[in-house]
PDB file of C-alpha atoms in Angstrom:
ATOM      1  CA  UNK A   1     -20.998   6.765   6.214  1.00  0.00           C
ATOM      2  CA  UNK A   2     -17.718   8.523   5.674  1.00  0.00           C
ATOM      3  CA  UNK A   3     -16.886  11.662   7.024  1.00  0.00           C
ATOM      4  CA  UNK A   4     -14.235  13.912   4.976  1.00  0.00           C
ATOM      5  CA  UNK A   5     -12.621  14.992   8.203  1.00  0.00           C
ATOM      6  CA  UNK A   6     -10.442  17.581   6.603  1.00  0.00           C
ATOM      7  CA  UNK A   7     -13.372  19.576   5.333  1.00  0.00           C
ATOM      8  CA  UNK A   8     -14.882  19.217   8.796  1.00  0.00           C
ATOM      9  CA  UNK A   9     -11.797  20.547  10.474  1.00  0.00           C
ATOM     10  CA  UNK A  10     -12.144  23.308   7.656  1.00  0.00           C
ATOM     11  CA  UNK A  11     -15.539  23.986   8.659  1.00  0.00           C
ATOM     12  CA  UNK A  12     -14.542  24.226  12.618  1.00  0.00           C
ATOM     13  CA  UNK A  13     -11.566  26.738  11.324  1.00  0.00           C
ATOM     14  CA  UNK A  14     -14.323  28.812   9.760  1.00  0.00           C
ATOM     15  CA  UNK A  15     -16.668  29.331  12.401  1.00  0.00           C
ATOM     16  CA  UNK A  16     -14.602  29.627  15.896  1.00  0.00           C
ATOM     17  CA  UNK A  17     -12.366  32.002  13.768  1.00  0.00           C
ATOM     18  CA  UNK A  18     -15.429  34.192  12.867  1.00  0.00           C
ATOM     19  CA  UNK A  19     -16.858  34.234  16.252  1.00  0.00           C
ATOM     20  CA  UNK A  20     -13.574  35.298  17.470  1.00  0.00           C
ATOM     21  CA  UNK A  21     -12.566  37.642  14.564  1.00  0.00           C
ATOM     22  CA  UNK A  22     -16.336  39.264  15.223  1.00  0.00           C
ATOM     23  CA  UNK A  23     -16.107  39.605  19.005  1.00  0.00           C
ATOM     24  CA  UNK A  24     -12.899  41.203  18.300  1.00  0.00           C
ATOM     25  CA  UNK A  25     -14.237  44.059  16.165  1.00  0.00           C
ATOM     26  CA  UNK A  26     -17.475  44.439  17.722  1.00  0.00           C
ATOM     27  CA  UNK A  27     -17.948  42.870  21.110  1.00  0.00           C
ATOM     28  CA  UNK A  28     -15.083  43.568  23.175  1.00  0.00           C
ATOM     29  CA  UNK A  29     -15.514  47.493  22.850  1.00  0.00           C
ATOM     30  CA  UNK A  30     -19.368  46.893  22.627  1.00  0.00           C
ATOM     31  CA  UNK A  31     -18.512  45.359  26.512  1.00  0.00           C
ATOM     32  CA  UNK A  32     -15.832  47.687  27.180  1.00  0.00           C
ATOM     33  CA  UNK A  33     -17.924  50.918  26.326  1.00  0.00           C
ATOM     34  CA  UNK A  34     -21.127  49.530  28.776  1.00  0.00           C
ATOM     35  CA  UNK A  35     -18.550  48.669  31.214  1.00  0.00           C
ATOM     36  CA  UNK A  36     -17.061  51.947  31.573  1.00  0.00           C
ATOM     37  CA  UNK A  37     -20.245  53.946  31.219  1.00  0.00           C
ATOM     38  CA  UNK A  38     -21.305  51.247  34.433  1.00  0.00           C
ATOM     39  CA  UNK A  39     -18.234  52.294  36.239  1.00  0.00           C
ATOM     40  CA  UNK A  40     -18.439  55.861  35.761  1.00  0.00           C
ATOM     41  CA  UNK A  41     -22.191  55.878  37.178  1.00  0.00           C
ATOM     42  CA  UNK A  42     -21.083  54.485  40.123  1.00  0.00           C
ATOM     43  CA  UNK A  43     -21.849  50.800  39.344  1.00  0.00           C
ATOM     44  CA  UNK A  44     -20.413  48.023  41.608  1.00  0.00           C
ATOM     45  CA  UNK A  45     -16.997  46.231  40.410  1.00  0.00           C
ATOM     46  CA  UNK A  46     -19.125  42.933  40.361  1.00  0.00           C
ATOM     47  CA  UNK A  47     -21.158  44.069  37.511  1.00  0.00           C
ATOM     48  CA  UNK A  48     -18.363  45.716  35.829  1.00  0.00           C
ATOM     49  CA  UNK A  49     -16.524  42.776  35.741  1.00  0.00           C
ATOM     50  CA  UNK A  50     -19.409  40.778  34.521  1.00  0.00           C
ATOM     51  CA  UNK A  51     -20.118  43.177  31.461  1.00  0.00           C
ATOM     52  CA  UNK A  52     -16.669  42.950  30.660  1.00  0.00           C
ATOM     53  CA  UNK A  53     -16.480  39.111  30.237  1.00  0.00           C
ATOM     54  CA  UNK A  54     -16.907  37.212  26.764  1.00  0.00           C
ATOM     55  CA  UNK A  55     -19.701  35.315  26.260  1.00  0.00           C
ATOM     56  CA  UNK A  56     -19.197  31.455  26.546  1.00  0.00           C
ATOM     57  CA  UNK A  57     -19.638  31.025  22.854  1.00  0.00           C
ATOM     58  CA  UNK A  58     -16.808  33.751  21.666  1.00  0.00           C
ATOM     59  CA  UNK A  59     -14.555  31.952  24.923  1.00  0.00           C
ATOM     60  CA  UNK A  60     -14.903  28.299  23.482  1.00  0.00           C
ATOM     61  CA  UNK A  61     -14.371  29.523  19.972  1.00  0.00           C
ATOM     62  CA  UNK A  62     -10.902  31.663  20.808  1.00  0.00           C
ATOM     63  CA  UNK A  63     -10.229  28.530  22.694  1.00  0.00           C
ATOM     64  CA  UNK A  64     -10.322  25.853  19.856  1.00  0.00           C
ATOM     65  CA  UNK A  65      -9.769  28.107  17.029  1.00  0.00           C
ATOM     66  CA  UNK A  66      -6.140  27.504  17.443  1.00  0.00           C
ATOM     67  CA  UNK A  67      -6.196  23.685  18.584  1.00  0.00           C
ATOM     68  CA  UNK A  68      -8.142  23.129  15.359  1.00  0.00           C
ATOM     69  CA  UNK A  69      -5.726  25.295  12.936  1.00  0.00           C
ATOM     70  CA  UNK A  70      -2.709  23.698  14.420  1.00  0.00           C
ATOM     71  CA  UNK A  71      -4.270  20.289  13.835  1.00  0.00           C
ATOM     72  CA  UNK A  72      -5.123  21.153  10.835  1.00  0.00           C
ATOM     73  CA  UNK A  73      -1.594  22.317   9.289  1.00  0.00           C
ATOM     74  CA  UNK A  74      -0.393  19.085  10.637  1.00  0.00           C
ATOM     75  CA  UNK A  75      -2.827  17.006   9.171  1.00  0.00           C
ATOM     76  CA  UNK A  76      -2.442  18.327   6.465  1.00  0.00           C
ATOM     77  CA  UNK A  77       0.989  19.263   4.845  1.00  0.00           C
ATOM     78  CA  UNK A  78       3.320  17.260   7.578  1.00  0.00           C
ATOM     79  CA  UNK A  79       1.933  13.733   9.353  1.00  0.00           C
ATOM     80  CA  UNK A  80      -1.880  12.330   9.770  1.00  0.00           C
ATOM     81  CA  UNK A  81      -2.459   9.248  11.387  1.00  0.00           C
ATOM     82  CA  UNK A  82      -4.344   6.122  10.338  1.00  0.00           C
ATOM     83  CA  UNK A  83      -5.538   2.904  11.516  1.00  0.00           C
ATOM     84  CA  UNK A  84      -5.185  -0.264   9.842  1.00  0.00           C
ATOM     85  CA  UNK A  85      -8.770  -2.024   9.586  1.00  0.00           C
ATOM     86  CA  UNK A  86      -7.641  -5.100   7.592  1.00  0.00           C
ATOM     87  CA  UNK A  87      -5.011  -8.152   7.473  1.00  0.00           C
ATOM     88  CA  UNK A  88      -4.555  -6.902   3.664  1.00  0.00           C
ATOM     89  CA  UNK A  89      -0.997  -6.014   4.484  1.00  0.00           C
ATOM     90  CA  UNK A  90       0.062  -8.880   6.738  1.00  0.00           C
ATOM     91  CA  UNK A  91       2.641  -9.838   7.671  1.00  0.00           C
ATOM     92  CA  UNK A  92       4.371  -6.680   7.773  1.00  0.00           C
ATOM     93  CA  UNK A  93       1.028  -4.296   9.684  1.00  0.00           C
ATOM     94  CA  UNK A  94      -1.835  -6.153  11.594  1.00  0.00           C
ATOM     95  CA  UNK A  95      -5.189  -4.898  12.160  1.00  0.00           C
ATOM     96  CA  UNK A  96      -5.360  -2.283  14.673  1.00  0.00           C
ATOM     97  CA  UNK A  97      -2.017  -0.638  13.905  1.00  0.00           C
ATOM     98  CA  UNK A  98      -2.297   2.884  14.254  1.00  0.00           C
ATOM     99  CA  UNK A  99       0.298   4.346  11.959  1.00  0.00           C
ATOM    100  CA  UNK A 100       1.689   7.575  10.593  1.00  0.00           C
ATOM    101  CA  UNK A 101       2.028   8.727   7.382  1.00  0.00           C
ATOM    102  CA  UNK A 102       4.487  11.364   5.494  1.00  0.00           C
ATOM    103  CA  UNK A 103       2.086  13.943   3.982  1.00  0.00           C
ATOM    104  CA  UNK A 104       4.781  15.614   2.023  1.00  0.00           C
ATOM    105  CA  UNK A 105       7.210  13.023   1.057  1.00  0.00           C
ATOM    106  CA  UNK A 106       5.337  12.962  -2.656  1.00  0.00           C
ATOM    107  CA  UNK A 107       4.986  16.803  -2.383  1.00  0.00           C
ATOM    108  CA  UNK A 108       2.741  18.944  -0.854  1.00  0.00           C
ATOM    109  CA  UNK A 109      -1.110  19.174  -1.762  1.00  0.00           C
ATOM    110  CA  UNK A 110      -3.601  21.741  -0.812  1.00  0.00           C
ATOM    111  CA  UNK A 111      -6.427  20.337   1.536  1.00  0.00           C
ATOM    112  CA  UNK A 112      -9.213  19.342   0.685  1.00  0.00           C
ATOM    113  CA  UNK A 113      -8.935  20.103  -3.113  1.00  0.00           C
ATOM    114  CA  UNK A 114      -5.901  17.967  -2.835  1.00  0.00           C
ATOM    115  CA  UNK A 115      -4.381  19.459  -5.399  1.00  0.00           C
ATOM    116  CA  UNK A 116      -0.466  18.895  -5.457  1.00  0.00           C
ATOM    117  CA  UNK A 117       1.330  22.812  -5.631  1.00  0.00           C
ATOM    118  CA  UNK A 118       4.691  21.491  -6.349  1.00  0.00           C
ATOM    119  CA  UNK A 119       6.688  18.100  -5.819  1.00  0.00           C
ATOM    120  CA  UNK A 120       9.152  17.397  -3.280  1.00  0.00           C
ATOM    121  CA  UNK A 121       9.989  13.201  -2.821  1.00  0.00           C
ATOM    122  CA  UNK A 122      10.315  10.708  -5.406  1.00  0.00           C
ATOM    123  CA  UNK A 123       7.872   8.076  -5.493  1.00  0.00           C
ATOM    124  CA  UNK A 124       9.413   4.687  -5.370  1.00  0.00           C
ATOM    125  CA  UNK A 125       8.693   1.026  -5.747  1.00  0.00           C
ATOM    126  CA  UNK A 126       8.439  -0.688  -2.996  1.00  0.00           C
ATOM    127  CA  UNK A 127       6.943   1.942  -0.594  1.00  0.00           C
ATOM    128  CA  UNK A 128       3.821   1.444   1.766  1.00  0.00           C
ATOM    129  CA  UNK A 129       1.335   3.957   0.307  1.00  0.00           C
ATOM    130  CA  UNK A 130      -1.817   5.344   1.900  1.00  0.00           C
ATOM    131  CA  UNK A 131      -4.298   6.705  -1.211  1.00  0.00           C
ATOM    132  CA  UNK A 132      -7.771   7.237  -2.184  1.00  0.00           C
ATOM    133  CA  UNK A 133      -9.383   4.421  -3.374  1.00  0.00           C
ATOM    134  CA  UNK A 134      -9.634   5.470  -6.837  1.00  0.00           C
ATOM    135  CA  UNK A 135     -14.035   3.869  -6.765  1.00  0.00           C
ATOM    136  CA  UNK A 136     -14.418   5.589  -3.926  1.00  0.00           C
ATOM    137  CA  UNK A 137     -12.093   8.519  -3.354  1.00  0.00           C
ATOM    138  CA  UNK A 138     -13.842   9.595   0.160  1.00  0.00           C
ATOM    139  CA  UNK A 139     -11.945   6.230   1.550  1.00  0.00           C
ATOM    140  CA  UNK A 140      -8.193   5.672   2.159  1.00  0.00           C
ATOM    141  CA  UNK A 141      -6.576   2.416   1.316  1.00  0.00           C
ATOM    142  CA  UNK A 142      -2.770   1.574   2.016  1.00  0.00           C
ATOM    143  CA  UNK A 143      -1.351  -0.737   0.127  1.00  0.00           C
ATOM    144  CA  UNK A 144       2.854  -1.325  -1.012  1.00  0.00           C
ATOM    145  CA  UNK A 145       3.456   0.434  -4.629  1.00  0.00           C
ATOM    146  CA  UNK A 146       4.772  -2.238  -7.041  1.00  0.00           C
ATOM    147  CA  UNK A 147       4.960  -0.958 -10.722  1.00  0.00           C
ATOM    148  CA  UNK A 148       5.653   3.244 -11.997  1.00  0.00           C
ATOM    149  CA  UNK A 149       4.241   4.433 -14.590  1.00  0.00           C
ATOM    150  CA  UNK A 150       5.556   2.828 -17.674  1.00  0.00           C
ATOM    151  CA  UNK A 151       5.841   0.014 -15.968  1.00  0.00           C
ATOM    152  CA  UNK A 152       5.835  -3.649 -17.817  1.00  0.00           C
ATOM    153  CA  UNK A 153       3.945  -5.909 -14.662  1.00  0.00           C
ATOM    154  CA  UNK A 154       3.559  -9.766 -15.005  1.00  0.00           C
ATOM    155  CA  UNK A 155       1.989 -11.402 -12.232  1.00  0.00           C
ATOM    156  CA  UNK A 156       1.713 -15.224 -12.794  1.00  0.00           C
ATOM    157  CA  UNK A 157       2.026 -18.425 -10.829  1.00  0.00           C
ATOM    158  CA  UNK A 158       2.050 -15.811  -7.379  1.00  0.00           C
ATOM    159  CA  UNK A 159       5.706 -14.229  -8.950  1.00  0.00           C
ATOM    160  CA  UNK A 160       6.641 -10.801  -9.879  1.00  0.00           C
ATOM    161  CA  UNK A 161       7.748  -9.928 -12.836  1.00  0.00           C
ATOM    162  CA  UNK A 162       9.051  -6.111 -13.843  1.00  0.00           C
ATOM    163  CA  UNK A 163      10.132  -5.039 -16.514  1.00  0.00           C
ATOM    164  CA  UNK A 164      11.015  -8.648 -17.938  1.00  0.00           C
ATOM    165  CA  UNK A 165      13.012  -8.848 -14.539  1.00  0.00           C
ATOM    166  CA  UNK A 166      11.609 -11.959 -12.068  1.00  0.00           C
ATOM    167  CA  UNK A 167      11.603 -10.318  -7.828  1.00  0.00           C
ATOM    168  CA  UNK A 168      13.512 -12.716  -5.999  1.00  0.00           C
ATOM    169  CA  UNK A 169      11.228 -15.038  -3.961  1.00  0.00           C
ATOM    170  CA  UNK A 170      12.981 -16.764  -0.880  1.00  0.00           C
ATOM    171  CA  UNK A 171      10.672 -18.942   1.886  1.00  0.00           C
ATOM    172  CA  UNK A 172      10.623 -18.614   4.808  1.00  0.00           C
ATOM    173  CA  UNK A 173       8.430 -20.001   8.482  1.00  0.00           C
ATOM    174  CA  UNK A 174       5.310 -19.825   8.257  1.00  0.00           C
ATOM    175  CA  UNK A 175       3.130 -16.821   9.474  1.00  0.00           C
ATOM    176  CA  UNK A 176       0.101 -18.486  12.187  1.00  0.00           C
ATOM    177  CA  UNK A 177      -2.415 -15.288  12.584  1.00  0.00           C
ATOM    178  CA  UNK A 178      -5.161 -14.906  15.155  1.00  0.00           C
ATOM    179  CA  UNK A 179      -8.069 -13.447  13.000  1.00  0.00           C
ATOM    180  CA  UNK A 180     -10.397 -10.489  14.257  1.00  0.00           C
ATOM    181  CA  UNK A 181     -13.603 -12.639  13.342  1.00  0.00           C
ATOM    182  CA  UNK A 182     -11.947 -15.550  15.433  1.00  0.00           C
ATOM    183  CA  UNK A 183      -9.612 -18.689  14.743  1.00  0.00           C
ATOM    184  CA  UNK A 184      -5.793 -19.385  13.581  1.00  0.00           C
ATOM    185  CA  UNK A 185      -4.735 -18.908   9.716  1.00  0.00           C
ATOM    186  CA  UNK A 186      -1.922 -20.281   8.838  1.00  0.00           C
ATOM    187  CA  UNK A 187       0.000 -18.828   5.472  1.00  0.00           C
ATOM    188  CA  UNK A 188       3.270 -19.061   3.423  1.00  0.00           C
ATOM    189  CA  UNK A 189       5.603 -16.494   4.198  1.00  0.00           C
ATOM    190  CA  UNK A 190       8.442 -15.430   2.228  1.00  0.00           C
ATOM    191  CA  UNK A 191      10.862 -12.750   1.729  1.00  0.00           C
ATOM    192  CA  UNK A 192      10.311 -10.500  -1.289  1.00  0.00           C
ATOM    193  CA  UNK A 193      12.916  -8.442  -3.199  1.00  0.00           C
ATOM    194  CA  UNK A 194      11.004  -5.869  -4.831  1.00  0.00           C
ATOM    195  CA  UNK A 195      13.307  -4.412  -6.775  1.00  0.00           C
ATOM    196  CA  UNK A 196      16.055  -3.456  -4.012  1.00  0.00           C
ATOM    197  CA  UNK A 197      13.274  -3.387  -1.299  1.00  0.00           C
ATOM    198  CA  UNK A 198      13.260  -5.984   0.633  1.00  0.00           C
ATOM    199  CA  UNK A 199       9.453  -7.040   2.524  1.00  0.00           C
ATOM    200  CA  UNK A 200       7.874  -9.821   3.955  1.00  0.00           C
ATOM    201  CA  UNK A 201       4.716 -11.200   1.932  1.00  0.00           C
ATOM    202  CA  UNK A 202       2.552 -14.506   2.934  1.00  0.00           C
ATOM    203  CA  UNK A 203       0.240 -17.021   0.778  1.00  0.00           C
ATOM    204  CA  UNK A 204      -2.828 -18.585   2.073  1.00  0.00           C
ATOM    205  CA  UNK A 205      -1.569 -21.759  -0.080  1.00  0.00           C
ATOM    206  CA  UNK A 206       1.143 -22.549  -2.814  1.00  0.00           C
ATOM    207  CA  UNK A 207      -1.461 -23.984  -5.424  1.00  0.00           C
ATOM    208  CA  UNK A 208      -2.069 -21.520  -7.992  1.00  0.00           C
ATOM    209  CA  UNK A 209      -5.494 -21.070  -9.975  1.00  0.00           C
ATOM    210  CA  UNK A 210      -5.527 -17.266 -11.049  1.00  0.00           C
ATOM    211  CA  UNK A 211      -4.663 -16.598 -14.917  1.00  0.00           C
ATOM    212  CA  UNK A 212      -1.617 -14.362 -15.675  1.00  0.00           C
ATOM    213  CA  UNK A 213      -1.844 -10.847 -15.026  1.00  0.00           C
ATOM    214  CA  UNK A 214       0.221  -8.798 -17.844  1.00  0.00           C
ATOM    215  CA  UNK A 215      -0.750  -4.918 -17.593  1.00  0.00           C
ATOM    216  CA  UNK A 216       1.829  -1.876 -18.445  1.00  0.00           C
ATOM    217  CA  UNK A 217       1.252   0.822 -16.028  1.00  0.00           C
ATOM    218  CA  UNK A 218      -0.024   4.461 -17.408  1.00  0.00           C
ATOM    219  CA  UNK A 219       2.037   7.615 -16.760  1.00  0.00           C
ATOM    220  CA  UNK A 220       0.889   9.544 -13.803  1.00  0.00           C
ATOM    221  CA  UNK A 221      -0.726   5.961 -12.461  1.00  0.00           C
ATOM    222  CA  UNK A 222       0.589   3.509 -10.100  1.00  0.00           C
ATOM    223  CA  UNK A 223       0.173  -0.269  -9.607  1.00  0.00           C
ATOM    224  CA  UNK A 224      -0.514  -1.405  -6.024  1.00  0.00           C
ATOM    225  CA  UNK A 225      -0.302  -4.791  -4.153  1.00  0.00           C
ATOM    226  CA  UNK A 226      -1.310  -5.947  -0.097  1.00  0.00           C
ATOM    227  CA  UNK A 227       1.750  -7.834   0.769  1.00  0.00           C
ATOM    228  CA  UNK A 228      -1.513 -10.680   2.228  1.00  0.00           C
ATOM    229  CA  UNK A 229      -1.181 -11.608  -1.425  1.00  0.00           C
ATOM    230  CA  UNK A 230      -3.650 -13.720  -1.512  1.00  0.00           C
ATOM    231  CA  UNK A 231      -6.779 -11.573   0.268  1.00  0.00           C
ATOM    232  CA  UNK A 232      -5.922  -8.084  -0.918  1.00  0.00           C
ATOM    233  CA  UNK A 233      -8.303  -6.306  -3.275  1.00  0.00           C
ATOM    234  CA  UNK A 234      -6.146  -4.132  -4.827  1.00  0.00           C
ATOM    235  CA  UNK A 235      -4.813  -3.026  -8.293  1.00  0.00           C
ATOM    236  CA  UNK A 236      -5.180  -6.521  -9.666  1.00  0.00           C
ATOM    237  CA  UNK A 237      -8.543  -6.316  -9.419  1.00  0.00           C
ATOM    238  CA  UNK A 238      -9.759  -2.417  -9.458  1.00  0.00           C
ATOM    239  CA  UNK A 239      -6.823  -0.850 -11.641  1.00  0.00           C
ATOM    240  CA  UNK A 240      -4.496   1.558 -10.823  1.00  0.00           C
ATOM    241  CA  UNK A 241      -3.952   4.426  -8.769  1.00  0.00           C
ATOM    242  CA  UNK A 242      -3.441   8.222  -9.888  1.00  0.00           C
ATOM    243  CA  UNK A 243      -0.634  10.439  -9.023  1.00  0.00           C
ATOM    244  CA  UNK A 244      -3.609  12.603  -7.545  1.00  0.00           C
ATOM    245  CA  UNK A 245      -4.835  10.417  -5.318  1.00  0.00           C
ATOM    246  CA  UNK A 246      -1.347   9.866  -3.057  1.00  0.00           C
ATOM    247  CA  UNK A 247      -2.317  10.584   0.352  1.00  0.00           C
ATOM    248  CA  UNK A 248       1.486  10.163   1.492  1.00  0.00           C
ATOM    249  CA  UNK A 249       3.864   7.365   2.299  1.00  0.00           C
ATOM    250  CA  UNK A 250       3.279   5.047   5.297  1.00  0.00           C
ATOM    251  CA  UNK A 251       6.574   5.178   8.073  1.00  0.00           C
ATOM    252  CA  UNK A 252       6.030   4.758  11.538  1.00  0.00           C
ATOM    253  CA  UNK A 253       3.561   2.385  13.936  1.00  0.00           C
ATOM    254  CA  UNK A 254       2.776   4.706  16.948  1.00  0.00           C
ATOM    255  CA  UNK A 255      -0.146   2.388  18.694  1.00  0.00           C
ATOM    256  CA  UNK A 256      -1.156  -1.350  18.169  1.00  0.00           C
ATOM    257  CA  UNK A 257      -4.250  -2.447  19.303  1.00  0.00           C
ATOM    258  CA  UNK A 258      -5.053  -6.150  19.152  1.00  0.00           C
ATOM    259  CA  UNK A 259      -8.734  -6.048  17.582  1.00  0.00           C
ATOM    260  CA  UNK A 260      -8.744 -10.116  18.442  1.00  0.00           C
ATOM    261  CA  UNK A 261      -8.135  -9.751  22.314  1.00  0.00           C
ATOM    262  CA  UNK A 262     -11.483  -8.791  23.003  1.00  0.00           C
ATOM    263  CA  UNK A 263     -11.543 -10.721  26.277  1.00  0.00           C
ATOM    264  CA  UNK A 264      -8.763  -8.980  27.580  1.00  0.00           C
ATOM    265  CA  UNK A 265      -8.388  -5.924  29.801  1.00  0.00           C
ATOM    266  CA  UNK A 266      -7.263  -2.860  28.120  1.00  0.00           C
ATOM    267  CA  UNK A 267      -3.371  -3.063  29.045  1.00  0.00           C
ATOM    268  CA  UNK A 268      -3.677  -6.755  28.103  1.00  0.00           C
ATOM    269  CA  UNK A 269      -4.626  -5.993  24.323  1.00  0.00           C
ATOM    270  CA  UNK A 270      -2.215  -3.213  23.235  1.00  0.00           C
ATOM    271  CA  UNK A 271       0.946  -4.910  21.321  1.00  0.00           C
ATOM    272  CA  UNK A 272       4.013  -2.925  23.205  1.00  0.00           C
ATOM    273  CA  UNK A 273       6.435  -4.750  20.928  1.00  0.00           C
ATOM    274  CA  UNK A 274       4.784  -3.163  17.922  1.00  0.00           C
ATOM    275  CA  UNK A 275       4.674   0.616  19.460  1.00  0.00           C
ATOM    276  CA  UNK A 276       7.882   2.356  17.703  1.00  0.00           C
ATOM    277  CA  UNK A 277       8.326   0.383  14.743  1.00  0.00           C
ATOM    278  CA  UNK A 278       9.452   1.164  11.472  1.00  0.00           C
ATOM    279  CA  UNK A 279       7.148   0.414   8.164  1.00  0.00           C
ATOM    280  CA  UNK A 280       9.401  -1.515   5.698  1.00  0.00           C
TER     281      UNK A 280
END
């Protein structure tokens, strides 16, 4: 089941804000009038006090009401953080990469209706993207943009071509892998030139079976690719992405966690050379 956390968090806003905002208008000089009728009468300071306090409810909801707000406006317009669940982007971000993503380098969208309420950042070729799955908008894919709209893509024999222009393909060592589900894989790896942007991309083999792909991208569509070229389901197979569905752009690796470790202690399994890296 996926959750649309956003809407949760909206939800949360809602209801610790209307417990407050109600206390506030009602309950505090509800408590305050009792508590100096109590004190005039005579009535100890111990159960003045006490009629003066909140209730637990109205304290845990002016409590959170601003955690969750705060969260929420970052979330939401600035930097939200993901997890990578998949090897569909190896070499370049492993499973268990926690990453961050730009929320506003394509503009800035409303929450939840994610509707876009003006533009900011250009959307470029060769950037790591986080988006809806267009099948399945409640679940976020990432994946590196390869063709704008307009677009002329030909993907045959495992090349690039753009626009009648061939990406640069230069090998490289080989990329060995341990795999969440156990065992080595061992892939081609090569240095891509998409374009300007240079990126890492890997081949499970060099032997090529897959007819030639020859689309034109739509306007206000992209066409997306996992740099794992060869286990990636992505706009090859499902289409392309709308403008709508941009999420933001993938930049920074602030946790690794090595999903395959799972022998090892905690300390042992986080992957301190990865913490602080950039997303190319």
């Amino acid at each position: 089941m996926n959750f649309d956390f956003p809407l949760i968090m909206f939800i949360a806003i809602l209801i610790t804000g209307i417990i407050w905002g109600l206390d506030y208008a009602f309950g505090v000089p509800a408590r305050k009038k009792k508590a100096e009728a109590l004190e005039g009468s005579g009535g100890s300071d111990k159960a003045v006090k006490k009629l003066r306090q909140e209730p637990v409810l109205v304290e845990y909801a002016r409590a959170f009401f601003p955690v969750i707000l705060i969260v929420f406006i970052l979330r939401s317009f600035l930097v939200e953080p993901f997890r990578i669940p998949s090897g569909s982007m190896l070499p370049g971000l492993l499973p268990g990469d926690f990453i961050l993503v730009n929320k506003f380098a394509y503009g800035v969208r409303l929450p939840i209706v994610n509707n876009k309420i003006f533009d900011l950042g250009e959307v470029k070729r060769g950037d790591v993207v986080v988006f809806r799955y267009p099948r399945d908008p409640s679940v976020n894919y990432i994946k590196r943009l390869v063709g704008l709209p307009g677009d002329k893509i030909v993907y045959k024999n495992r090349r690039l071509t753009i626009n009648g222009i061939l990406m640069d393909l230069v090998a490289k060592d080989g990329f060995d892998f341990e795999e969440t589900l156990g065992g080595v894989s061992s892939y081609h790896r090569f240095l891509e030139n998409l374009a300007g942007v240079e990126h890492d991309i890997i081949h499970t083999s060099l032997t090529n079976n897959d007819e030639a792909l020859e689309i034109t991208v739509p306007a206000g569509h992209y066409f997306v690719m996992g740099d794992n070229r060869d286990r990636s389901n992505d706009s090859r197979y499902w289409g392309f992405v709308p403008d709508a569905n941009l999420v933001g752009k993938a930049f920074y690796i602030w946790f690794s966690w090595d999903m395959a470790a799972i022998e090892d202690w905690f300390p042992a399994r986080i992957r301190w050379n990865r913490v602080g890296d950039t997303i190319k």
